[in-house]
């Protein structure tokens, strides 16, 4: 292929990656939809939680299969699947909402079942879109794989922020609030069109081109490390190269038998489960609190909720950028040198595991602060930002830990198993929140701090347990990562 045509194709691929990332998070804007669903369709808090939980949990079970499809057929197929699912699920959701008559006394079980199914499949579509853009980025830029994957995840994290602007500025009326039917139709059209474009242009280079690129990068690395070994540089009087134990390249069966893997799994279940519970229910958490004054009460609830959604998205994005940068500077991942030595080529100033400990501390503080100090909608920002920071940081730090302890050869497999942990934590914490809230109201959205007081005390206790687990991992792995 001529170089000019190859660059054009790469340009379209990059454009598709950006568009897919920004438009994939429609499910994550559910907090903006929940007031309309509660008002018109009379859904209870457990029903609202079940709908959004279906959307979040729907991403995880098929992740290994989606990854295999991307590896075997390429990212275009998953983008095509995402296009079909986004179009059909959000269109059916809009149709179901539009046909619901005003003035219902009780929620329709049929409508509830349709929305649960639609959001579960929309979560699957989100996973397909994410895998297609992530692997298209990493396989087109193999010598910059860290930057490519990190940038893709950051843009994906901005998706709720991007879509919420459309929801509040285009589809929200000052009198009637969010026009949910038209907003869902918008998500169907945008998600379907963007991913259909991805199905046409998302390609990866031929294998021989990738190998040539990797060989060039590897040769540059060899030259650098050879120079380093022939004349060790010093930093603060200490040699950069510090030999460490080589990662354990274990089978899946051996990984499952490792008790420390399950400690990390439980840590992920507790921390990510808590943050995803906050993310999916921040709308009703906000509405449970009174405005700060009569002047603020004129602000539409959708606008207040949109602010919290944006704060979570911004904090999530910032934490992915900063945690990765600081981890690479303070906690370098060990490398395998041509001499046969597995070592740190930079001075390790802080164990990477302590970043997990810091995340647990932030989460504990966020829940404790909410319990003690949050009594109006204005103060809820601490919870949104704290949960966003922890969610982004944990997901960003874990891959480096996995590669250092169990090797990079099976990193995808190991991360795929570990990422199933939210399937345990997220439903448990979300259902706890929904049933505690439901126990304090007969219908509609619960109001008052009693709606979530017990839930957040339990969450704070679980965050403290997660902190203890991270310190246990640090005592075991502090010399390796």
GROMACS .gro file of C-alpha atoms in nm:
model
  481
    1UNK     CA    1   0.000   0.000   0.000
    2UNK     CA    2   0.139   0.347  -0.088
    3UNK     CA    3   0.259   0.547   0.216
    4UNK     CA    4   0.012   0.828   0.149
    5UNK     CA    5  -0.283   0.588   0.147
    6UNK     CA    6  -0.152   0.415   0.458
    7UNK     CA    7  -0.135   0.749   0.640
    8UNK     CA    8  -0.487   0.835   0.528
    9UNK     CA    9  -0.618   0.503   0.654
   10UNK     CA   10  -0.436   0.555   0.986
   11UNK     CA   11  -0.588   0.902   1.013
   12UNK     CA   12  -0.940   0.763   0.970
   13UNK     CA   13  -0.859   0.492   1.226
   14UNK     CA   14  -0.747   0.752   1.480
   15UNK     CA   15  -1.060   0.959   1.416
   16UNK     CA   16  -1.278   0.654   1.469
   17UNK     CA   17  -1.095   0.569   1.793
   18UNK     CA   18  -1.166   0.917   1.930
   19UNK     CA   19  -1.532   0.911   1.825
   20UNK     CA   20  -1.589   0.559   1.959
   21UNK     CA   21  -1.435   0.654   2.292
   22UNK     CA   22  -1.637   0.973   2.337
   23UNK     CA   23  -1.970   0.820   2.236
   24UNK     CA   24  -1.951   0.480   2.407
   25UNK     CA   25  -2.059   0.578   2.758
   26UNK     CA   26  -2.432   0.631   2.714
   27UNK     CA   27  -2.510   0.375   2.985
   28UNK     CA   28  -2.297   0.573   3.231
   29UNK     CA   29  -2.524   0.879   3.196
   30UNK     CA   30  -2.810   0.686   3.359
   31UNK     CA   31  -2.813   0.917   3.664
   32UNK     CA   32  -2.950   1.185   3.430
   33UNK     CA   33  -3.231   0.950   3.321
   34UNK     CA   34  -3.338   0.822   3.662
   35UNK     CA   35  -3.555   1.124   3.764
   36UNK     CA   36  -3.760   1.096   3.444
   37UNK     CA   37  -3.798   0.720   3.481
   38UNK     CA   38  -3.907   0.757   3.843
   39UNK     CA   39  -4.152   1.038   3.765
   40UNK     CA   40  -4.321   0.901   3.453
   41UNK     CA   41  -4.277   0.526   3.479
   42UNK     CA   42  -4.303   0.515   3.861
   43UNK     CA   43  -4.000   0.289   3.898
   44UNK     CA   44  -3.887   0.228   4.257
   45UNK     CA   45  -3.529   0.268   4.374
   46UNK     CA   46  -3.456  -0.108   4.352
   47UNK     CA   47  -3.594  -0.107   3.994
   48UNK     CA   48  -3.383   0.194   3.895
   49UNK     CA   49  -3.076   0.032   4.047
   50UNK     CA   50  -3.151  -0.295   3.868
   51UNK     CA   51  -3.166  -0.118   3.530
   52UNK     CA   52  -2.835   0.063   3.565
   53UNK     CA   53  -2.676  -0.240   3.729
   54UNK     CA   54  -2.771  -0.446   3.423
   55UNK     CA   55  -2.592  -0.189   3.207
   56UNK     CA   56  -2.274  -0.193   3.415
   57UNK     CA   57  -2.260  -0.567   3.480
   58UNK     CA   58  -2.341  -0.641   3.116
   59UNK     CA   59  -1.992  -0.525   3.021
   60UNK     CA   60  -1.800  -0.794   3.205
   61UNK     CA   61  -1.911  -1.155   3.139
   62UNK     CA   62  -1.843  -1.147   2.764
   63UNK     CA   63  -1.505  -0.968   2.793
   64UNK     CA   64  -1.292  -1.281   2.718
   65UNK     CA   65  -1.505  -1.362   2.412
   66UNK     CA   66  -1.491  -1.004   2.285
   67UNK     CA   67  -1.113  -1.005   2.322
   68UNK     CA   68  -1.089  -1.326   2.122
   69UNK     CA   69  -1.306  -1.179   1.844
   70UNK     CA   70  -1.080  -0.874   1.826
   71UNK     CA   71  -0.766  -1.090   1.812
   72UNK     CA   72  -0.907  -1.325   1.547
   73UNK     CA   73  -1.113  -1.098   1.320
   74UNK     CA   74  -0.992  -0.748   1.404
   75UNK     CA   75  -1.154  -0.451   1.582
   76UNK     CA   76  -1.397  -0.377   1.297
   77UNK     CA   77  -1.625  -0.668   1.387
   78UNK     CA   78  -1.673  -0.563   1.748
   79UNK     CA   79  -1.742  -0.209   1.633
   80UNK     CA   80  -2.011  -0.345   1.398
   81UNK     CA   81  -2.167  -0.546   1.682
   82UNK     CA   82  -2.163  -0.235   1.901
   83UNK     CA   83  -2.336  -0.035   1.626
   84UNK     CA   84  -2.622  -0.284   1.600
   85UNK     CA   85  -2.664  -0.314   1.976
   86UNK     CA   86  -2.650   0.060   2.048
   87UNK     CA   87  -2.905   0.137   1.778
   88UNK     CA   88  -3.151  -0.135   1.877
   89UNK     CA   89  -3.129  -0.108   2.257
   90UNK     CA   90  -3.153   0.269   2.294
   91UNK     CA   91  -3.421   0.291   2.025
   92UNK     CA   92  -3.633   0.030   2.202
   93UNK     CA   93  -3.578   0.208   2.535
   94UNK     CA   94  -3.692   0.540   2.383
   95UNK     CA   95  -3.998   0.372   2.230
   96UNK     CA   96  -4.090   0.207   2.561
   97UNK     CA   97  -4.061   0.536   2.751
   98UNK     CA   98  -4.255   0.734   2.488
   99UNK     CA   99  -4.545   0.488   2.492
  100UNK     CA  100  -4.578   0.501   2.870
  101UNK     CA  101  -4.886   0.712   2.952
  102UNK     CA  102  -4.874   0.996   3.201
  103UNK     CA  103  -5.024   0.947   3.544
  104UNK     CA  104  -4.941   0.581   3.609
  105UNK     CA  105  -5.015   0.454   3.958
  106UNK     CA  106  -4.780   0.156   3.947
  107UNK     CA  107  -4.475   0.065   3.736
  108UNK     CA  108  -4.523  -0.174   3.446
  109UNK     CA  109  -4.340  -0.504   3.490
  110UNK     CA  110  -4.318  -0.539   3.111
  111UNK     CA  111  -4.155  -0.197   3.069
  112UNK     CA  112  -3.917  -0.274   3.354
  113UNK     CA  113  -3.815  -0.603   3.193
  114UNK     CA  114  -3.760  -0.436   2.856
  115UNK     CA  115  -3.536  -0.165   3.004
  116UNK     CA  116  -3.332  -0.413   3.208
  117UNK     CA  117  -3.271  -0.621   2.893
  118UNK     CA  118  -3.194  -0.317   2.681
  119UNK     CA  119  -2.943  -0.173   2.926
  120UNK     CA  120  -2.775  -0.510   2.973
  121UNK     CA  121  -2.723  -0.534   2.595
  122UNK     CA  122  -2.616  -0.167   2.586
  123UNK     CA  123  -2.348  -0.257   2.841
  124UNK     CA  124  -2.235  -0.536   2.608
  125UNK     CA  125  -2.226  -0.281   2.325
  126UNK     CA  126  -2.013  -0.052   2.540
  127UNK     CA  127  -1.765  -0.334   2.602
  128UNK     CA  128  -1.749  -0.416   2.228
  129UNK     CA  129  -1.688  -0.052   2.143
  130UNK     CA  130  -1.420  -0.019   2.412
  131UNK     CA  131  -1.231  -0.330   2.303
  132UNK     CA  132  -1.243  -0.226   1.938
  133UNK     CA  133  -1.097   0.120   2.003
  134UNK     CA  134  -0.841  -0.001   2.258
  135UNK     CA  135  -0.695  -0.278   2.042
  136UNK     CA  136  -0.708  -0.066   1.728
  137UNK     CA  137  -0.498   0.193   1.912
  138UNK     CA  138  -0.244  -0.048   2.062
  139UNK     CA  139  -0.196  -0.255   1.744
  140UNK     CA  140  -0.149   0.051   1.523
  141UNK     CA  141   0.110   0.198   1.760
  142UNK     CA  142   0.296  -0.104   1.902
  143UNK     CA  143   0.608   0.095   1.991
  144UNK     CA  144   0.393   0.342   2.189
  145UNK     CA  145   0.157   0.090   2.342
  146UNK     CA  146   0.148   0.254   2.684
  147UNK     CA  147   0.059   0.596   2.548
  148UNK     CA  148  -0.189   0.449   2.301
  149UNK     CA  149  -0.379   0.245   2.561
  150UNK     CA  150  -0.364   0.520   2.824
  151UNK     CA  151  -0.493   0.788   2.588
  152UNK     CA  152  -0.774   0.561   2.469
  153UNK     CA  153  -0.888   0.488   2.824
  154UNK     CA  154  -0.873   0.855   2.917
  155UNK     CA  155  -1.097   0.950   2.625
  156UNK     CA  156  -1.334   0.666   2.711
  157UNK     CA  157  -1.349   0.798   3.067
  158UNK     CA  158  -1.457   1.138   2.930
  159UNK     CA  159  -1.755   0.988   2.748
  160UNK     CA  160  -2.014   1.051   3.025
  161UNK     CA  161  -1.889   1.410   3.053
  162UNK     CA  162  -1.916   1.457   2.675
  163UNK     CA  163  -2.265   1.308   2.646
  164UNK     CA  164  -2.398   1.486   2.955
  165UNK     CA  165  -2.338   1.821   2.785
  166UNK     CA  166  -2.580   1.719   2.508
  167UNK     CA  167  -2.831   1.594   2.764
  168UNK     CA  168  -2.839   1.917   2.965
  169UNK     CA  169  -2.785   2.175   2.688
  170UNK     CA  170  -2.994   2.031   2.404
  171UNK     CA  171  -3.244   1.784   2.547
  172UNK     CA  172  -3.330   1.957   2.877
  173UNK     CA  173  -3.613   2.210   2.896
  174UNK     CA  174  -3.632   2.465   3.176
  175UNK     CA  175  -3.992   2.366   3.249
  176UNK     CA  176  -4.023   1.993   3.185
  177UNK     CA  177  -3.667   1.874   3.247
  178UNK     CA  178  -3.490   1.609   3.040
  179UNK     CA  179  -3.669   1.495   2.724
  180UNK     CA  180  -3.569   1.134   2.780
  181UNK     CA  181  -3.731   0.988   2.469
  182UNK     CA  182  -3.535   1.219   2.238
  183UNK     CA  183  -3.214   1.180   2.440
  184UNK     CA  184  -3.231   0.801   2.413
  185UNK     CA  185  -3.297   0.835   2.039
  186UNK     CA  186  -2.990   1.059   2.017
  187UNK     CA  187  -2.780   0.792   2.193
  188UNK     CA  188  -2.910   0.531   1.948
  189UNK     CA  189  -2.825   0.741   1.642
  190UNK     CA  190  -2.484   0.859   1.764
  191UNK     CA  191  -2.372   0.522   1.902
  192UNK     CA  192  -2.492   0.337   1.593
  193UNK     CA  193  -2.343   0.579   1.341
  194UNK     CA  194  -2.006   0.622   1.511
  195UNK     CA  195  -1.952   0.249   1.553
  196UNK     CA  196  -2.071   0.178   1.198
  197UNK     CA  197  -1.803   0.420   1.082
  198UNK     CA  198  -1.558   0.227   1.299
  199UNK     CA  199  -1.662  -0.099   1.134
  200UNK     CA  200  -1.558   0.053   0.802
  201UNK     CA  201  -1.226   0.209   0.899
  202UNK     CA  202  -1.090   0.037   1.212
  203UNK     CA  203  -0.801  -0.169   1.079
  204UNK     CA  204  -0.468  -0.294   1.208
  205UNK     CA  205  -0.141  -0.318   1.012
  206UNK     CA  206  -0.031  -0.643   0.852
  207UNK     CA  207   0.163  -0.868   1.087
  208UNK     CA  208   0.496  -0.815   0.910
  209UNK     CA  209   0.462  -0.438   0.947
  210UNK     CA  210   0.394  -0.478   1.319
  211UNK     CA  211   0.693  -0.709   1.361
  212UNK     CA  212   0.922  -0.464   1.185
  213UNK     CA  213   0.805  -0.185   1.414
  214UNK     CA  214   0.851  -0.397   1.724
  215UNK     CA  215   1.197  -0.509   1.607
  216UNK     CA  216   1.303  -0.146   1.566
  217UNK     CA  217   1.173  -0.059   1.912
  218UNK     CA  218   1.336  -0.368   2.062
  219UNK     CA  219   1.671  -0.286   1.900
  220UNK     CA  220   1.656   0.066   2.040
  221UNK     CA  221   1.583  -0.079   2.382
  222UNK     CA  222   1.871  -0.325   2.352
  223UNK     CA  223   2.111  -0.048   2.252
  224UNK     CA  224   1.999   0.159   2.548
  225UNK     CA  225   2.025  -0.118   2.804
  226UNK     CA  226   2.355  -0.243   2.663
  227UNK     CA  227   2.497   0.102   2.710
  228UNK     CA  228   2.356   0.108   3.058
  229UNK     CA  229   2.513  -0.223   3.151
  230UNK     CA  230   2.851  -0.142   3.000
  231UNK     CA  231   2.873   0.175   3.205
  232UNK     CA  232   2.630   0.181   3.496
  233UNK     CA  233   2.491   0.524   3.562
  234UNK     CA  234   2.442   0.640   3.916
  235UNK     CA  235   2.165   0.836   4.079
  236UNK     CA  236   2.224   0.981   4.427
  237UNK     CA  237   2.518   0.749   4.463
  238UNK     CA  238   2.318   0.433   4.381
  239UNK     CA  239   2.334   0.220   4.070
  240UNK     CA  240   2.016   0.230   3.863
  241UNK     CA  241   2.009  -0.143   3.790
  242UNK     CA  242   1.872  -0.337   4.086
  243UNK     CA  243   1.811  -0.708   4.036
  244UNK     CA  244   1.473  -0.840   4.149
  245UNK     CA  245   1.293  -1.171   4.141
  246UNK     CA  246   1.164  -1.264   3.797
  247UNK     CA  247   0.782  -1.272   3.758
  248UNK     CA  248   0.609  -1.607   3.797
  249UNK     CA  249   0.479  -1.710   3.453
  250UNK     CA  250   0.207  -1.937   3.587
  251UNK     CA  251  -0.080  -2.128   3.433
  252UNK     CA  252  -0.439  -2.026   3.495
  253UNK     CA  253  -0.477  -2.311   3.744
  254UNK     CA  254  -0.169  -2.196   3.938
  255UNK     CA  255  -0.289  -1.836   3.932
  256UNK     CA  256  -0.621  -1.939   4.083
  257UNK     CA  257  -0.436  -2.130   4.356
  258UNK     CA  258  -0.233  -1.824   4.455
  259UNK     CA  259  -0.395  -1.674   4.769
  260UNK     CA  260  -0.243  -1.331   4.702
  261UNK     CA  261  -0.421  -1.312   4.368
  262UNK     CA  262  -0.749  -1.355   4.554
  263UNK     CA  263  -0.651  -1.088   4.803
  264UNK     CA  264  -0.604  -0.852   4.508
  265UNK     CA  265  -0.935  -0.977   4.364
  266UNK     CA  266  -1.120  -0.896   4.687
  267UNK     CA  267  -0.950  -0.553   4.701
  268UNK     CA  268  -1.080  -0.480   4.350
  269UNK     CA  269  -1.428  -0.605   4.441
  270UNK     CA  270  -1.447  -0.374   4.741
  271UNK     CA  271  -1.301  -0.058   4.590
  272UNK     CA  272  -1.438  -0.077   4.235
  273UNK     CA  273  -1.771  -0.210   4.363
  274UNK     CA  274  -1.813   0.093   4.590
  275UNK     CA  275  -1.714   0.344   4.323
  276UNK     CA  276  -1.940   0.193   4.056
  277UNK     CA  277  -2.228   0.195   4.305
  278UNK     CA  278  -2.173   0.570   4.352
  279UNK     CA  279  -2.139   0.625   3.977
  280UNK     CA  280  -2.464   0.448   3.893
  281UNK     CA  281  -2.670   0.597   4.179
  282UNK     CA  282  -2.531   0.950   4.209
  283UNK     CA  283  -2.858   1.082   4.063
  284UNK     CA  284  -3.084   0.954   4.338
  285UNK     CA  285  -2.818   1.019   4.603
  286UNK     CA  286  -2.819   1.385   4.497
  287UNK     CA  287  -3.199   1.405   4.486
  288UNK     CA  288  -3.221   1.264   4.838
  289UNK     CA  289  -3.066   1.589   4.964
  290UNK     CA  290  -3.225   1.935   4.977
  291UNK     CA  291  -3.086   2.229   4.777
  292UNK     CA  292  -2.864   2.463   4.972
  293UNK     CA  293  -3.112   2.752   4.953
  294UNK     CA  294  -3.436   2.862   4.794
  295UNK     CA  295  -3.242   3.026   4.512
  296UNK     CA  296  -3.068   2.703   4.428
  297UNK     CA  297  -3.399   2.517   4.436
  298UNK     CA  298  -3.485   2.677   4.101
  299UNK     CA  299  -3.202   2.484   3.937
  300UNK     CA  300  -3.333   2.178   3.758
  301UNK     CA  301  -3.240   1.849   3.927
  302UNK     CA  302  -3.105   1.719   3.594
  303UNK     CA  303  -2.852   2.002   3.589
  304UNK     CA  304  -2.740   1.929   3.947
  305UNK     CA  305  -2.704   1.559   3.869
  306UNK     CA  306  -2.518   1.634   3.544
  307UNK     CA  307  -2.265   1.832   3.748
  308UNK     CA  308  -2.197   1.527   3.965
  309UNK     CA  309  -2.165   1.302   3.659
  310UNK     CA  310  -1.912   1.542   3.512
  311UNK     CA  311  -1.717   1.566   3.837
  312UNK     CA  312  -1.690   1.187   3.853
  313UNK     CA  313  -1.577   1.170   3.489
  314UNK     CA  314  -1.322   1.450   3.529
  315UNK     CA  315  -1.180   1.298   3.849
  316UNK     CA  316  -1.163   0.956   3.684
  317UNK     CA  317  -0.973   1.101   3.388
  318UNK     CA  318  -0.733   1.309   3.598
  319UNK     CA  319  -0.653   1.013   3.821
  320UNK     CA  320  -0.573   0.793   3.520
  321UNK     CA  321  -0.331   1.056   3.392
  322UNK     CA  322  -0.166   1.141   3.723
  323UNK     CA  323  -0.154   0.796   3.884
  324UNK     CA  324   0.008   0.644   3.576
  325UNK     CA  325   0.260   0.927   3.550
  326UNK     CA  326   0.357   0.923   3.918
  327UNK     CA  327   0.367   0.542   3.923
  328UNK     CA  328   0.610   0.534   3.629
  329UNK     CA  329   0.830   0.796   3.797
  330UNK     CA  330   0.822   0.668   4.155
  331UNK     CA  331   0.749   0.298   4.101
  332UNK     CA  332   0.911   0.172   3.778
  333UNK     CA  333   0.810  -0.171   3.656
  334UNK     CA  334   1.102  -0.416   3.642
  335UNK     CA  335   1.238  -0.502   3.295
  336UNK     CA  336   1.410  -0.806   3.147
  337UNK     CA  337   1.749  -0.703   3.010
  338UNK     CA  338   1.944  -0.882   2.731
  339UNK     CA  339   2.202  -0.987   2.993
  340UNK     CA  340   1.939  -1.218   3.145
  341UNK     CA  341   1.888  -0.997   3.448
  342UNK     CA  342   1.539  -0.895   3.559
  343UNK     CA  343   1.576  -0.562   3.732
  344UNK     CA  344   1.471  -0.205   3.794
  345UNK     CA  345   1.649   0.028   3.553
  346UNK     CA  346   1.538   0.327   3.759
  347UNK     CA  347   1.552   0.379   4.131
  348UNK     CA  348   1.232   0.263   4.296
  349UNK     CA  349   1.124   0.529   4.543
  350UNK     CA  350   0.783   0.388   4.632
  351UNK     CA  351   0.613   0.052   4.593
  352UNK     CA  352   0.338   0.057   4.331
  353UNK     CA  353   0.112  -0.132   4.573
  354UNK     CA  354   0.103   0.175   4.799
  355UNK     CA  355  -0.093   0.355   4.526
  356UNK     CA  356  -0.370   0.104   4.598
  357UNK     CA  357  -0.340   0.184   4.970
  358UNK     CA  358  -0.372   0.555   4.897
  359UNK     CA  359  -0.685   0.486   4.689
  360UNK     CA  360  -0.840   0.298   4.981
  361UNK     CA  361  -0.762   0.593   5.212
  362UNK     CA  362  -0.928   0.838   4.971
  363UNK     CA  363  -1.234   0.614   4.947
  364UNK     CA  364  -1.261   0.585   5.325
  365UNK     CA  365  -1.237   0.961   5.364
  366UNK     CA  366  -1.499   1.021   5.093
  367UNK     CA  367  -1.757   0.798   5.261
  368UNK     CA  368  -1.680   0.927   5.611
  369UNK     CA  369  -1.705   1.288   5.492
  370UNK     CA  370  -2.039   1.214   5.326
  371UNK     CA  371  -2.172   1.066   5.648
  372UNK     CA  372  -2.054   1.350   5.870
  373UNK     CA  373  -2.068   1.665   5.657
  374UNK     CA  374  -2.300   1.619   5.356
  375UNK     CA  375  -2.646   1.760   5.422
  376UNK     CA  376  -2.717   1.953   5.098
  377UNK     CA  377  -2.672   1.886   4.727
  378UNK     CA  378  -2.382   2.129   4.705
  379UNK     CA  379  -2.164   1.920   4.940
  380UNK     CA  380  -2.200   1.593   4.749
  381UNK     CA  381  -1.909   1.687   4.520
  382UNK     CA  382  -1.661   1.531   4.764
  383UNK     CA  383  -1.821   1.190   4.710
  384UNK     CA  384  -1.829   1.226   4.330
  385UNK     CA  385  -1.466   1.334   4.304
  386UNK     CA  386  -1.339   1.082   4.559
  387UNK     CA  387  -1.511   0.788   4.390
  388UNK     CA  388  -1.390   0.903   4.047
  389UNK     CA  389  -1.030   0.935   4.165
  390UNK     CA  390  -1.028   0.587   4.316
  391UNK     CA  391  -1.198   0.419   4.019
  392UNK     CA  392  -0.949   0.559   3.768
  393UNK     CA  393  -0.642   0.503   3.985
  394UNK     CA  394  -0.713   0.138   4.070
  395UNK     CA  395  -0.774   0.037   3.709
  396UNK     CA  396  -0.459   0.221   3.601
  397UNK     CA  397  -0.224   0.076   3.863
  398UNK     CA  398  -0.328  -0.290   3.859
  399UNK     CA  399  -0.183  -0.389   3.516
  400UNK     CA  400   0.168  -0.288   3.623
  401UNK     CA  401   0.135  -0.494   3.940
  402UNK     CA  402   0.010  -0.798   3.747
  403UNK     CA  403   0.297  -0.782   3.497
  404UNK     CA  404   0.557  -0.755   3.775
  405UNK     CA  405   0.419  -1.043   3.983
  406UNK     CA  406   0.289  -1.287   3.720
  407UNK     CA  407   0.459  -1.167   3.403
  408UNK     CA  408   0.358  -0.978   3.091
  409UNK     CA  409   0.317  -1.288   2.874
  410UNK     CA  410  -0.021  -1.367   3.032
  411UNK     CA  411  -0.111  -1.011   3.131
  412UNK     CA  412  -0.428  -1.005   2.921
  413UNK     CA  413  -0.552  -1.333   3.064
  414UNK     CA  414  -0.472  -1.235   3.421
  415UNK     CA  415  -0.631  -0.892   3.385
  416UNK     CA  416  -0.935  -1.052   3.224
  417UNK     CA  417  -0.983  -1.274   3.528
  418UNK     CA  418  -0.923  -0.990   3.772
  419UNK     CA  419  -1.163  -0.754   3.595
  420UNK     CA  420  -1.444  -0.996   3.678
  421UNK     CA  421  -1.418  -0.874   4.038
  422UNK     CA  422  -1.676  -0.593   3.989
  423UNK     CA  423  -1.928  -0.866   3.909
  424UNK     CA  424  -1.910  -0.948   4.280
  425UNK     CA  425  -1.874  -0.605   4.437
  426UNK     CA  426  -2.088  -0.378   4.220
  427UNK     CA  427  -2.416  -0.575   4.250
  428UNK     CA  428  -2.374  -0.624   4.624
  429UNK     CA  429  -2.314  -0.257   4.704
  430UNK     CA  430  -2.575  -0.136   4.455
  431UNK     CA  431  -2.844  -0.367   4.591
  432UNK     CA  432  -2.753  -0.268   4.947
  433UNK     CA  433  -2.802   0.098   4.855
  434UNK     CA  434  -3.129   0.038   4.672
  435UNK     CA  435  -3.292  -0.168   4.946
  436UNK     CA  436  -3.182   0.066   5.225
  437UNK     CA  437  -3.332   0.356   5.029
  438UNK     CA  438  -3.648   0.161   4.951
  439UNK     CA  439  -3.696   0.078   5.319
  440UNK     CA  440  -3.735   0.451   5.393
  441UNK     CA  441  -3.994   0.537   5.129
  442UNK     CA  442  -4.319   0.394   4.999
  443UNK     CA  443  -4.275   0.506   4.638
  444UNK     CA  444  -4.061   0.732   4.423
  445UNK     CA  445  -3.720   0.865   4.522
  446UNK     CA  446  -3.619   0.847   4.887
  447UNK     CA  447  -3.542   1.180   5.055
  448UNK     CA  448  -3.313   1.240   5.351
  449UNK     CA  449  -2.972   1.123   5.470
  450UNK     CA  450  -3.129   0.808   5.615
  451UNK     CA  451  -3.164   0.687   5.253
  452UNK     CA  452  -2.794   0.607   5.238
  453UNK     CA  453  -2.649   0.647   5.589
  454UNK     CA  454  -2.627   0.272   5.659
  455UNK     CA  455  -2.496   0.203   5.309
  456UNK     CA  456  -2.209   0.447   5.334
  457UNK     CA  457  -2.108   0.333   5.682
  458UNK     CA  458  -2.084  -0.020   5.541
  459UNK     CA  459  -1.889   0.116   5.243
  460UNK     CA  460  -1.648   0.302   5.472
  461UNK     CA  461  -1.587  -0.018   5.667
  462UNK     CA  462  -1.522  -0.209   5.343
  463UNK     CA  463  -1.277   0.062   5.232
  464UNK     CA  464  -1.087   0.015   5.559
  465UNK     CA  465  -1.078  -0.361   5.493
  466UNK     CA  466  -0.946  -0.286   5.143
  467UNK     CA  467  -0.672  -0.070   5.299
  468UNK     CA  468  -0.569  -0.358   5.525
  469UNK     CA  469  -0.560  -0.596   5.227
  470UNK     CA  470  -0.342  -0.356   5.028
  471UNK     CA  471  -0.095  -0.330   5.315
  472UNK     CA  472  -0.081  -0.709   5.330
  473UNK     CA  473   0.002  -0.716   4.958
  474UNK     CA  474   0.263  -0.443   5.012
  475UNK     CA  475   0.438  -0.647   5.282
  476UNK     CA  476   0.452  -0.939   5.037
  477UNK     CA  477   0.544  -0.757   4.715
  478UNK     CA  478   0.725  -0.437   4.822
  479UNK     CA  479   1.058  -0.560   4.686
  480UNK     CA  480   0.913  -0.669   4.349
  481UNK     CA  481   0.689  -0.386   4.238
   0.00000   0.00000   0.00000
